Structure formats: structure tokens, C-alpha cells
XYZ file of C-alpha atoms in Angstrom:
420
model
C 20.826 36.643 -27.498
C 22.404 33.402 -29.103
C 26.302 34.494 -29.216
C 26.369 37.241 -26.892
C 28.267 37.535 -23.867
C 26.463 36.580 -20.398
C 24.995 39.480 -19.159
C 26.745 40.851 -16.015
C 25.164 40.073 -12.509
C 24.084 42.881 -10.928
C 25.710 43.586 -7.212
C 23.481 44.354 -4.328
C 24.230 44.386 -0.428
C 22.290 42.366 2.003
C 20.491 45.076 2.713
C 19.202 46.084 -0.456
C 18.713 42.482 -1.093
C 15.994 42.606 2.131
C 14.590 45.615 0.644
C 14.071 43.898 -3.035
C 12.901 40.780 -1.447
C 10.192 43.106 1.202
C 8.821 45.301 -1.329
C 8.491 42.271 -3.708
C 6.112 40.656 -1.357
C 4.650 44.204 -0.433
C 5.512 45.085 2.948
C 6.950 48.489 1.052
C 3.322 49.763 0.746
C 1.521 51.238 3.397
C -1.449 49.891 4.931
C -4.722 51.276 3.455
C -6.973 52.352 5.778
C -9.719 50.492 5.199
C -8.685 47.266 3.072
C -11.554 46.459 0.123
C -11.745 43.650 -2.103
C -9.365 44.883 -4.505
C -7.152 45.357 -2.200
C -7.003 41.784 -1.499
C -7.023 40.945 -4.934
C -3.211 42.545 -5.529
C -2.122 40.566 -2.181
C -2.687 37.131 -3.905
C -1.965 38.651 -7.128
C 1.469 39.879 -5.917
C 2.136 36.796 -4.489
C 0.527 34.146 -6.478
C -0.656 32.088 -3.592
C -1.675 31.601 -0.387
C -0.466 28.519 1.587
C -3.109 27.497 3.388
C -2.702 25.769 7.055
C -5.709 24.931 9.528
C -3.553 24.915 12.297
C -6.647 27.334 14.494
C -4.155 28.526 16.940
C -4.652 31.850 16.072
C -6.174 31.947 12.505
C -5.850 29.461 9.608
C -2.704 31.007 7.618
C -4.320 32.038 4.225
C -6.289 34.640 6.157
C -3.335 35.827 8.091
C -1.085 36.622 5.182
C -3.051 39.133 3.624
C -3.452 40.404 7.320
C 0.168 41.169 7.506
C 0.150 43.172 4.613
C -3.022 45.106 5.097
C -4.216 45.070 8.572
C -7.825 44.339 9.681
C -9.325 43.186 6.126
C -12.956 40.793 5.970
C -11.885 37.479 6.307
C -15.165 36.720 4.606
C -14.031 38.451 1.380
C -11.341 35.599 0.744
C -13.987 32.930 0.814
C -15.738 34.790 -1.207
C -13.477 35.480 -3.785
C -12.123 31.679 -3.832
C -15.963 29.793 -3.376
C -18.463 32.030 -4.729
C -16.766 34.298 -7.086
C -14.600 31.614 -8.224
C -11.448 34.458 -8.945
C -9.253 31.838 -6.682
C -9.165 27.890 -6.146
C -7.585 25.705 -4.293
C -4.704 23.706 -5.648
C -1.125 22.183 -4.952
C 1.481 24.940 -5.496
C 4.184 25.429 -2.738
C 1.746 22.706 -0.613
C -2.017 23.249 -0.742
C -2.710 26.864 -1.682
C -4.959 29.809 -3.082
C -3.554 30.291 -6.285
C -5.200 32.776 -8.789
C -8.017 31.179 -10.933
C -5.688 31.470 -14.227
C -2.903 29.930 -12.828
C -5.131 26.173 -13.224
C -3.788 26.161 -16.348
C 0.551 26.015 -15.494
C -0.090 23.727 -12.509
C -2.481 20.885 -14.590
C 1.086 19.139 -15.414
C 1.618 18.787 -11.445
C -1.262 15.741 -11.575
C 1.408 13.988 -12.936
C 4.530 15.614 -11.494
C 4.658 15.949 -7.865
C 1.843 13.976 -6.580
C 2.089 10.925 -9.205
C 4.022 8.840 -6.945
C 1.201 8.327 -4.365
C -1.252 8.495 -6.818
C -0.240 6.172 -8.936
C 0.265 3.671 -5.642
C -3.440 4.253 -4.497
C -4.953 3.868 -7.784
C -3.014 0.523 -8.230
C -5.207 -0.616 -5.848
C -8.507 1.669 -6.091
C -8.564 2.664 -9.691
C -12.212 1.818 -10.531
C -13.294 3.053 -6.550
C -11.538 6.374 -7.016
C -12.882 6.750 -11.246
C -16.506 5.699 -10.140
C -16.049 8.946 -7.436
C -15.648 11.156 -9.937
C -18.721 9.889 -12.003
C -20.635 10.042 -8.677
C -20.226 13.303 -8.035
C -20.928 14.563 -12.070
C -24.304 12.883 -11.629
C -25.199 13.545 -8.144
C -23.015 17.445 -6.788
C -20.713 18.320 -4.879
C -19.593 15.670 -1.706
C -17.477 15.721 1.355
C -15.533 12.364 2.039
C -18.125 11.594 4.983
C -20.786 11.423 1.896
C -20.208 8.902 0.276
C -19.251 5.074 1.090
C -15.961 3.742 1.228
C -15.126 0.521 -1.115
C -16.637 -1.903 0.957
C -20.595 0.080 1.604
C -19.203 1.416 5.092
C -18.978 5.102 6.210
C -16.227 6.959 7.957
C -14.015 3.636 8.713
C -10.378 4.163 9.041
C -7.937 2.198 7.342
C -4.731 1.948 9.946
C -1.540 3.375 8.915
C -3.679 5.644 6.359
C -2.820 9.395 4.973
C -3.673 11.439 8.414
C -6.090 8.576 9.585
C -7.861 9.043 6.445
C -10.704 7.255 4.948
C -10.342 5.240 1.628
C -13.208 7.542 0.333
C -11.190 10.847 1.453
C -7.799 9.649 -0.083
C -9.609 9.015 -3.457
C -10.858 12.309 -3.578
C -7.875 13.809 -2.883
C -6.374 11.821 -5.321
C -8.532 13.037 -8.240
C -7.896 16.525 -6.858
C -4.172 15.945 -6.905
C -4.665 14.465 -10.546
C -7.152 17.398 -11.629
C -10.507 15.591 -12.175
C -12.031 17.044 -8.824
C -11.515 20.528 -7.400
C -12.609 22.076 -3.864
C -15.749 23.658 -4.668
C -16.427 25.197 -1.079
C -15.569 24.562 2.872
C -17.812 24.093 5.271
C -17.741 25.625 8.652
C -15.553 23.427 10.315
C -12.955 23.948 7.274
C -14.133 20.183 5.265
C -13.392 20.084 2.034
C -16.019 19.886 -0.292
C -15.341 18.235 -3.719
C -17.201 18.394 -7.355
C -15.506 17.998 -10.776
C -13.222 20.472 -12.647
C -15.868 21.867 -14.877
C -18.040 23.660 -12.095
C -15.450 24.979 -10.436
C -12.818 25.852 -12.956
C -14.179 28.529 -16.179
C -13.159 26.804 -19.535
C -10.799 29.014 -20.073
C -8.414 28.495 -16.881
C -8.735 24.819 -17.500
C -6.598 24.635 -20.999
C -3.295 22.913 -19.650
C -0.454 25.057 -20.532
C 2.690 23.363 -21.937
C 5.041 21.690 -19.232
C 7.927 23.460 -20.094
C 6.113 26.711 -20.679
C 4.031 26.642 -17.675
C 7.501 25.765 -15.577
C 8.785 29.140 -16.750
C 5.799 31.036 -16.029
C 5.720 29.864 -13.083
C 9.300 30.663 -12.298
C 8.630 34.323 -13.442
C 6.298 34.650 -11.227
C 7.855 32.891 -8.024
C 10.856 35.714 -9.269
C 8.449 38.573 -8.917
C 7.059 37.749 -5.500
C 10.279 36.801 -4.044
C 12.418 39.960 -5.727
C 15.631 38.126 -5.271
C 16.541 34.443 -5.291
C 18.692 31.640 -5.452
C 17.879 28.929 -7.643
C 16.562 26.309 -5.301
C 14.740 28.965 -3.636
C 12.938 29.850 -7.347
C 11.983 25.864 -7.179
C 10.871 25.635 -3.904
C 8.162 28.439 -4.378
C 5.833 26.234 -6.539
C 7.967 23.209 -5.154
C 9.015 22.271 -8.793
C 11.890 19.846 -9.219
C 15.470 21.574 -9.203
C 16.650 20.495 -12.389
C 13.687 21.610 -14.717
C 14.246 24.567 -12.969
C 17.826 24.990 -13.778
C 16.921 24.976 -17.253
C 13.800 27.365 -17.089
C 16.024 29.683 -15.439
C 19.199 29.342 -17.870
C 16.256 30.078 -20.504
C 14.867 32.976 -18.833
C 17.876 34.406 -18.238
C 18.995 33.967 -21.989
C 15.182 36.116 -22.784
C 15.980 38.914 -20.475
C 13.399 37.935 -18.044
C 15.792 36.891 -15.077
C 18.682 39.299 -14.365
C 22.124 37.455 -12.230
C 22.838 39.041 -9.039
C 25.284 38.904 -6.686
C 24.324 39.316 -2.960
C 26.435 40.209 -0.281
C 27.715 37.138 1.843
C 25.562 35.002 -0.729
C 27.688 31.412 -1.864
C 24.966 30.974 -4.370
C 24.033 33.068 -7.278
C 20.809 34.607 -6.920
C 18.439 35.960 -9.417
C 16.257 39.689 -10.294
C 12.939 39.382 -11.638
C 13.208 42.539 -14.520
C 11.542 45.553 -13.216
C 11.738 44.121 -9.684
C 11.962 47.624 -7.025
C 14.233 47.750 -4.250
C 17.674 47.723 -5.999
C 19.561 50.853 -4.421
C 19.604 53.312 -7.530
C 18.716 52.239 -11.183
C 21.308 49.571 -12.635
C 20.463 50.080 -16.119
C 19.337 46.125 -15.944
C 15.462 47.665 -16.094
C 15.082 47.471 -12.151
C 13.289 50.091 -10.381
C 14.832 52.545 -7.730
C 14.270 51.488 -3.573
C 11.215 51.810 -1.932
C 11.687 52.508 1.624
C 9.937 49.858 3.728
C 8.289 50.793 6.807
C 6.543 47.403 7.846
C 4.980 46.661 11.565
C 3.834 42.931 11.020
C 3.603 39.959 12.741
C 4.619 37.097 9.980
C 3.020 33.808 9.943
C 5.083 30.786 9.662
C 3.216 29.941 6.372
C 4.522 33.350 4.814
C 6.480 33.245 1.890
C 8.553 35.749 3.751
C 9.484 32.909 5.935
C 8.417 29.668 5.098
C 12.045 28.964 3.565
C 14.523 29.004 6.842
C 17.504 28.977 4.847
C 16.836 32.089 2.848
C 15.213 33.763 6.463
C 18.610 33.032 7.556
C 20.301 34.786 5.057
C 17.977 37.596 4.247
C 17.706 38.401 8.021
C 20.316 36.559 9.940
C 16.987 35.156 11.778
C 16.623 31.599 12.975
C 13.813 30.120 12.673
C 11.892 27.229 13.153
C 8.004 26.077 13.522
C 8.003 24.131 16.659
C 4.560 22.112 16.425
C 6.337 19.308 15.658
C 8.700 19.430 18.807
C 7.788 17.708 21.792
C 6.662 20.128 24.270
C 10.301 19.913 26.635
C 12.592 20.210 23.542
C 10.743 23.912 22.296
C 13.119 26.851 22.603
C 10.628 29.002 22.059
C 6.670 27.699 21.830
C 4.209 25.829 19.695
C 3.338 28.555 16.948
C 5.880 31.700 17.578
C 5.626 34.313 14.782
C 8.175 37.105 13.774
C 7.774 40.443 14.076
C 9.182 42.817 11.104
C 10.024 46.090 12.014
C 11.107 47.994 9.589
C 13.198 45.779 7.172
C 14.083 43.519 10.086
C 13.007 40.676 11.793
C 13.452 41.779 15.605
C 11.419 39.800 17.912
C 9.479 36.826 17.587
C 6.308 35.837 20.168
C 4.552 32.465 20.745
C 0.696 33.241 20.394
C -2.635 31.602 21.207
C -6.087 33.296 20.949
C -8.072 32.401 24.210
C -11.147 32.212 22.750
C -12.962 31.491 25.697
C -12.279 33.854 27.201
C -11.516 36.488 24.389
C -8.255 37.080 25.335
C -4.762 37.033 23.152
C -1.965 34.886 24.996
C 1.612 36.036 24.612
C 3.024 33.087 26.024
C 6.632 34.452 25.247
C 8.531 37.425 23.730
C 11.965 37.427 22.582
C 14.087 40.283 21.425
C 16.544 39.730 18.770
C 20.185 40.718 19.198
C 21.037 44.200 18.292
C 17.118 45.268 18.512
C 16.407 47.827 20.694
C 13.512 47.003 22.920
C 12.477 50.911 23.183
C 11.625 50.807 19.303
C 10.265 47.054 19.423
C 7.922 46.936 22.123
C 5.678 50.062 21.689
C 5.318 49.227 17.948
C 4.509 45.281 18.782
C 2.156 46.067 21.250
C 0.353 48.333 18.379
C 0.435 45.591 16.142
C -0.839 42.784 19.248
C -3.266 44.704 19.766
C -4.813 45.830 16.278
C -4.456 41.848 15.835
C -6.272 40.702 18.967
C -9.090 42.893 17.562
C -9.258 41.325 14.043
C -9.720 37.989 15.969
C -13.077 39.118 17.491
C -10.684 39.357 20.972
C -10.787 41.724 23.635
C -8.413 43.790 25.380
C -6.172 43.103 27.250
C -3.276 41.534 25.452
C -2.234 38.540 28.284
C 2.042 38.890 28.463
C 3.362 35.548 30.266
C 6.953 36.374 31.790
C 9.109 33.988 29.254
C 11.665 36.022 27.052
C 13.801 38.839 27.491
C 10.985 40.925 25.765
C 8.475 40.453 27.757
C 8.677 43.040 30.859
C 8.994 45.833 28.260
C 6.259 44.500 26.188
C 3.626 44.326 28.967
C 5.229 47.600 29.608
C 4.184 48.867 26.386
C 0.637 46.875 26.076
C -0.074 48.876 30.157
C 0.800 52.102 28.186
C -2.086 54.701 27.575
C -3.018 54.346 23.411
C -2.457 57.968 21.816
């Protein structure tokens, strides 16, 4: 394409923008009625990773994720595809994720790209501690950080001011997992980490570092296929890759055919098509596919890539939103972990959940309708999905409404109402 004129960007409203960015990230396709294996499989295929977050309010949010996009699925059949199966790991992506076994490979260059700066700091100071872990564990299995001693013979002590009150031992193995000599080869029931070197974990073939600049690309593609439509930044901040390396993927990409420009409605930036990408109204003759009408009921953890960047939730949705955890309690507007509802190919209510487990109850502790959503369309389809959620949580029935929110009368309303 050297010498050829820029190809034109492609013009899409804001609402065919939501509908490219939805179907991208599957909330086009219906819900199968009883999810399998492979049908978990094409959720973190689709997406290319699940964030995972062990906040236990309601469910850590790698299981909820796929939940969103295919209703009651067995949670067991993640572990087992990540732990025993070994066709996931863990590893840094956006933070720490489920990535796809063969994308090892494009993030190896992160050990020294993201996570060199503290790295390099601790092993300053604890090279030969942190290097004799990783011979430990070759010759001995797989540990947890409360297995072995820290550099001084104790057990469990906690440095002050450390990495989440962590031990010495614990930051060095993180710190070979950050730098790709360890990798998480299971979790034990209370979610612990449990560490043994790249080689039993990874396949040799997955563990072949790809190229920095290639892998950045690749990596780009695919955060362009999950997302459907993006801005630069927001192509970085999928796999949290620095701005300027991806300005130049993306300039590259674009130059191949693999990125088409687009203009969105009431967007400042440019944006970006992944080629092929549905959801563009009509065919453009740029290669995308025609609109896929999305029909979505889901409740949308805060770790979705749906949501997880406010700024393009904003945009995408004119929907505010912020995870309060980190709020003291008296300045929350809404609650400790509130999650959006899509309906449709809006966001139209959002409620701030807790699973009472002991008493095996689910705790709507507020609802709140969004502005121009009709609350006779939003509450009988929210209390559907409350309620098909409360009973993928091992919860009974039924679904606890609090009185906070100018959704919740109707919703308890709708929750009282006899189930057809």
C-alpha cells in the first residue's frame, strides 16, 4: 500500500458503534440453552481474556463474565480448562487474566515491559533469594508462598509497607511469574496461588516468545476484534501496552488492511474497525459484516471488558460509571460492588449486589433506573435475570430488594410477580 492514498474512515452512528462494539464481545448471540465446554471456549476465545478479581462479593469476576454471555454455565469447567487441561493460564494482560494458552507466546516480552520496574527494584535486593525459588521448585513441585521460607529461615512474616502485606517469599514468586520463569499451576480452595516453573505448565510450543513488535500487533488485532470499535488508547489499554508502541502497531496495521479508520458519532478521537468486524449498519465495502441485532439481558461485572474502561462506557452508552470499593462507605453514590444491567443495546439500570450466603439469599441493596429507561421494560426483565443469577450462586429464592433507588419499588414489584 506504500504510495496510496489513506484509506477513507468509515462513518458509523453511536448507535451502530454500540452494536459493533456488543456483538464484538458477543452479547449479539443468544444464550444456548444449556452452555458446554465449547461454549466456553469461544467466550475466552472471543475475548482473549478474562480479568480475574477475587473480590467474593458475589463471584470472583472470571467466572462471571462468561456468565453474562451464556447464563448458568459450570463454573468448574473454567478451572478445568485453565488447571487441568492446561487450554488457559494465568498471566498479566489487561491486569492478571485468563488468556488463551497460545497467547504465552505475544505476552513473554511483558517480563520486561510492564512489570520490569518493580522487578528490577526487588531483585536489586533479592536476586539470588528470588533465582534459588525457582530452582526450588524445579527440584522439589509446585509451592504456595506459605511453603517455603522467607530469606531469613522464617515463615509467613510480613515485611511492613510490603506489596498487599506480602511476604518476601510471595513477592519473589510473583516476581518470577511477572518475569516468566514461574507460572500458576493451580488454586487452591481458598483461591492461593500455586506456583511451579514454565515448563509444566506451559506446552513447548506456547512458550516460543514471539517478536516484540510482532506480538504488539497481534495483540492489537485481537484487542480490535473483541472490542469491534476503538480509539487508540482504548486498543492499548486492552492488553495495557504502552500508547506509543501502539501508535505505531496501529499506523502499521492500518497500512496492511487489518485496521479500518472510523468515524463515530460525537467521537473527538478517531476510532478504529477490526476487518470483518459485524455490527456496521449495511456492508461498507471495507470487508465488515452487516448488523446483528442484539437482544442482551445481562448483568455486567465491573471487570467486563464491556465496562472496565469508564471513558469509552461513557461514550458508548452515555453511562457513568464507577467501582466504588475504594470509596469510603459515606462518599458511595451508589454501593460497594453495583453492576449494570444491559438491556437490549443499553445500559439501563445498575444494582449494588451481595450474595447472603448464610442465609442463601441475593441482596439488592439498591436499584437505579437510568434516565430515559422505562421501568415497565427494565424491571420484569432484571428480575428474570436476578433471579436466574441468584440460582447460579447455589442461592435461594427470594431475591431480597432494599428500598434505595428509584428502581426499586418496581423491581420488588416484578421479583413478587408470578414466573410464566
Amino acid at each position: 500500500m506504500v504510495g496510496q492514498a489513506a484509506p477513507q474512515p468509515v462513518e458509523l452512528s453511536l448507535a451502530n458503534a454500540r452494536g459493533v462494539a456488543l456483538s464484538a464481545l458477543g452479547f449479539a448471540d443468544p444464550r444456548p440453552v444449556r452452555p458446554t465446554v465449547r461454549h466456553l471456549r469461544d467466550v475466552i476465545a472471543r475475548l482473549g481474556l478474562l480479568q480475574i478479581d477475587y473480590v467474593n462479593v458475589l463471584v470472583p469476576a472470571q467466572y462471571q463474565v462468561p456468565f453474562s454471555r451464556l447464563g448458568p454455565y459450570d463454573r468448574a469447567a473454567l478451572d478445568d480448562l485453565v488447571y487441568r487441561r492446561r487450554e488457559c493460564a494465568e498471566q498479566w494482560a489487561h491486569e492478571a487474566c485468563i488468556v488463551p494458552i497460545e497467547t504465552w507466546g505475544l505476552l513473554h516480552h511483558r517480563g520486561h515491559d510492564r512489570r520490569s520496574a518493580w522487578v528490577a527494584r526487588f531483585m536489586a535486593k533479592h536476586g539470588a533469594y528470588a533465582a534459588d525459588m525457582v530452582d526450588r521448585v524445579r527440584a522439589k513441585g509446585p509451592v504456595t508462598a506459605a511453603d517455603v521460607p522467607e530469606p531469613d529461615g522464617s515463615k509467613g512474616r510480613r515485611p511492613p509497607g510490603g506489596f498487599w502485606s506480602w511476604t518476601v517469599a510471595k513477592i519473589a514468586l510473583e516476581a518470577q511469574f511477572a518475569a516468566g520463569a514461574l507460572a500458576i499451576a493451580d488454586r487452591r480452595a481458598d483461591f492461593t496461588r500455586v506456583y511451579d516453573v514454565v515448563e509444566r505448565v506451559v506446552p513447548a510450543e506456547h512458550r516460543r516468545a514471539v517478536d516484540p513488535k510482532e506480538a504488539r500487533r497481534e495483540l492489537i488485532r485481537r484487542a480490535a476484534r473483541a472490542l469491534g470499535v476503538a480509539t487508540l488508547p482504548e486498543l492499548a489499554d486492552y492488553h495495557r501496552a504502552p500508547v506509543r508502541q501502539t501508535a505505531v502497531a496501529v499506523a502499521e496495521l492500518v497500512e496492511a488492511g487489518d485496521l479500518i479508520p472510523a468515524r463515530v458519532e460525537g467521537w473527538r478521537e478517531a476510532a478504529f474497525l477490526a476487518r470483518g468486524e459485524r455490527g456496521a449498519r449495511g456492508r461498507t465495502g471495507d470487508g465488515t459484516r452487516g448488523a446483528t441485532p442484539i437482544d442482551a439481558a445481562a448483568l455486567i461485572s465491573p471487570f467486563d471488558p464491556l465496562v472496565w474502561n469508564r471513558r469509552r462506557t461513557a461514550r458508548l452508552f452515555g453511562f457513568d460509571y464507577r467501582l466504588e470499593i475504594w470509596v469510603p462507605r459515606a462518599q458511595r453514590k451508589y454501593g460497594y460492588y453495583v453492576l449494570p444491567f444491559l438491556l437490549g443495546d443499553r445500559l439501563v439500570a445498575r444494582v449494588d449486589l451481595k450474595a447472603d450466603r448464610p442465609n442463601r439469599r441475593l441482596l439488592v441493596a439498591g436499584a437505579w433506573l437510568e434516565p430515559k429507561a422505562r421501568p415497565a421494560a427494565v424491571a420484569p426483565a432484571l428480575a428474570a435475570e436476578l433471579r436466574t443469577f441468584a440460582r447460579w450462586l447455589g442461592l435461594g429464592e427470594p431475591v431480597a430488594v432494599a428500598r434505595r433507588g428509584n428502581l426499586a419499588r418496581p423491581l420488588a414489584a416484578a421479583l413478587r410477580a408470578p414466573v410464566d
